[in-house]
CSV table of C-alpha atoms in Angstrom, one decimal:
chain,number,residue,atom,x,y,z
A,1,MET,CA,99.9,118.5,121.0
A,2,ALA,CA,96.6,116.6,120.6
A,3,THR,CA,95.0,113.9,122.6
A,4,LEU,CA,94.9,109.9,121.0
A,5,HIS,CA,91.7,110.6,119.8
A,6,GLN,CA,92.4,113.8,117.9
A,7,ARG,CA,95.5,112.0,116.7
A,8,ARG,CA,93.8,108.9,115.8
A,9,HIS,CA,91.1,111.1,113.9
A,10,TYR,CA,93.4,113.4,112.1
A,11,ARG,CA,94.8,110.1,110.8
A,12,GLU,CA,91.6,108.8,109.4
A,13,ALA,CA,90.7,112.5,108.2
A,14,ILE,CA,94.2,112.6,106.0
A,15,MET,CA,93.6,109.7,104.7
A,16,LYS,CA,90.2,110.1,103.7
A,17,SER,CA,90.7,113.9,102.3
A,18,LEU,CA,93.7,112.3,100.4
A,19,TYR,CA,91.2,109.0,98.7
A,20,GLU,CA,88.5,111.5,97.7
A,21,ALA,CA,91.2,114.1,96.4
A,22,ILE,CA,93.0,110.8,94.0
A,23,GLU,CA,89.9,109.1,93.3
A,24,GLY,CA,91.7,106.3,92.9
A,25,ASN,CA,95.0,107.6,91.0
A,26,ARG,CA,98.6,107.2,92.6
A,27,LEU,CA,100.0,109.6,90.6
A,28,LEU,CA,98.0,112.2,92.3
A,29,GLY,CA,98.7,114.2,95.7
A,30,LEU,CA,97.9,116.9,97.8
A,31,THR,CA,100.0,119.7,99.0
A,32,GLY,CA,100.5,119.9,102.5
A,33,ALA,CA,98.7,123.6,102.9
A,34,GLN,CA,95.8,122.2,101.0
A,35,LEU,CA,95.9,118.8,103.4
A,36,ARG,CA,96.0,121.2,106.5
A,37,GLU,CA,92.8,123.2,105.4
A,38,ASP,CA,90.9,120.3,104.3
A,39,VAL,CA,90.9,118.4,107.7
A,40,ALA,CA,91.3,121.7,109.6
A,41,ILE,CA,94.8,120.6,111.5
A,42,PRO,CA,97.8,122.7,113.1
A,43,GLU,CA,100.6,122.6,111.7
A,44,GLU,CA,102.3,120.7,113.9
A,45,ASP,CA,99.8,117.7,114.3
A,46,LEU,CA,99.6,117.1,110.7
A,47,ALA,CA,103.6,117.1,110.6
A,48,ALA,CA,103.4,114.0,113.3
A,49,ALA,CA,100.2,112.5,111.7
A,50,CYS,CA,102.2,112.1,108.3
A,51,THR,CA,105.2,110.7,109.8
A,52,TYR,CA,103.1,108.2,111.7
A,53,LEU,CA,101.0,107.2,108.3
A,54,ALA,CA,104.4,107.4,106.3
A,55,ALA,CA,106.0,104.8,108.5
A,56,GLU,CA,102.7,102.2,108.2
A,57,GLY,CA,103.5,102.7,104.7
A,58,LEU,CA,100.3,104.7,103.9
A,59,ILE,CA,101.5,107.3,101.9
A,60,GLN,CA,104.2,109.2,100.8
A,61,VAL,CA,105.6,112.7,101.5
A,62,ASP,CA,107.5,115.1,100.2
A,63,TRP,CA,108.8,117.3,103.3
A,64,ALA,CA,109.6,121.3,102.8
A,65,ARG,CA,112.2,122.9,105.6
A,66,GLY,CA,110.2,122.6,108.5
A,67,ASN,CA,109.6,119.5,109.1
A,68,THR,CA,106.3,120.5,106.5
A,69,PRO,CA,104.9,118.1,104.3
A,70,SER,CA,104.9,119.9,100.7
A,71,MET,CA,103.1,117.5,99.1
A,72,VAL,CA,101.5,114.2,100.3
A,73,THR,CA,100.5,111.3,98.1
A,74,LEU,CA,98.5,107.9,98.8
A,75,THR,CA,101.0,104.4,98.1
A,76,HIS,CA,99.5,101.7,96.5
A,77,LYS,CA,99.1,99.7,100.8
A,78,GLY,CA,97.1,103.2,101.4
A,79,ILE,CA,95.0,103.1,98.6
A,80,GLN,CA,93.9,99.1,99.3
A,81,LEU,CA,93.3,100.2,102.8
A,82,MET,CA,91.3,103.2,101.7
A,83,GLU,CA,89.5,100.5,99.3
A,84,SER,CA,88.9,98.4,101.7
A,85,GLU,CA,87.0,99.8,104.3
A,86,ASP,CA,85.2,101.8,101.4
A,87,LYS,CA,83.8,97.8,100.6
A,88,GLY,CA,82.3,97.4,104.3
A,89,GLN,CA,80.7,100.4,104.5
């Protein structure tokens, strides 16, 4: 299982990867497999990070069997968060 630092890093990397992939279009998303490859994250940590981010209302997850994300998209709230962070840099 990932450390607290790793879990935070995974969540941030997932949000960044999704935001870059969708280019602000909320209708687009990434498959769980593509997201896992982009972020280089173990499968169980991807599921945990997606569960956390979904509970925060930042992403929407379509789950496959075995608690595996099949499709992940940013919510409106998630896009707003990423845009506000983008402005801050």
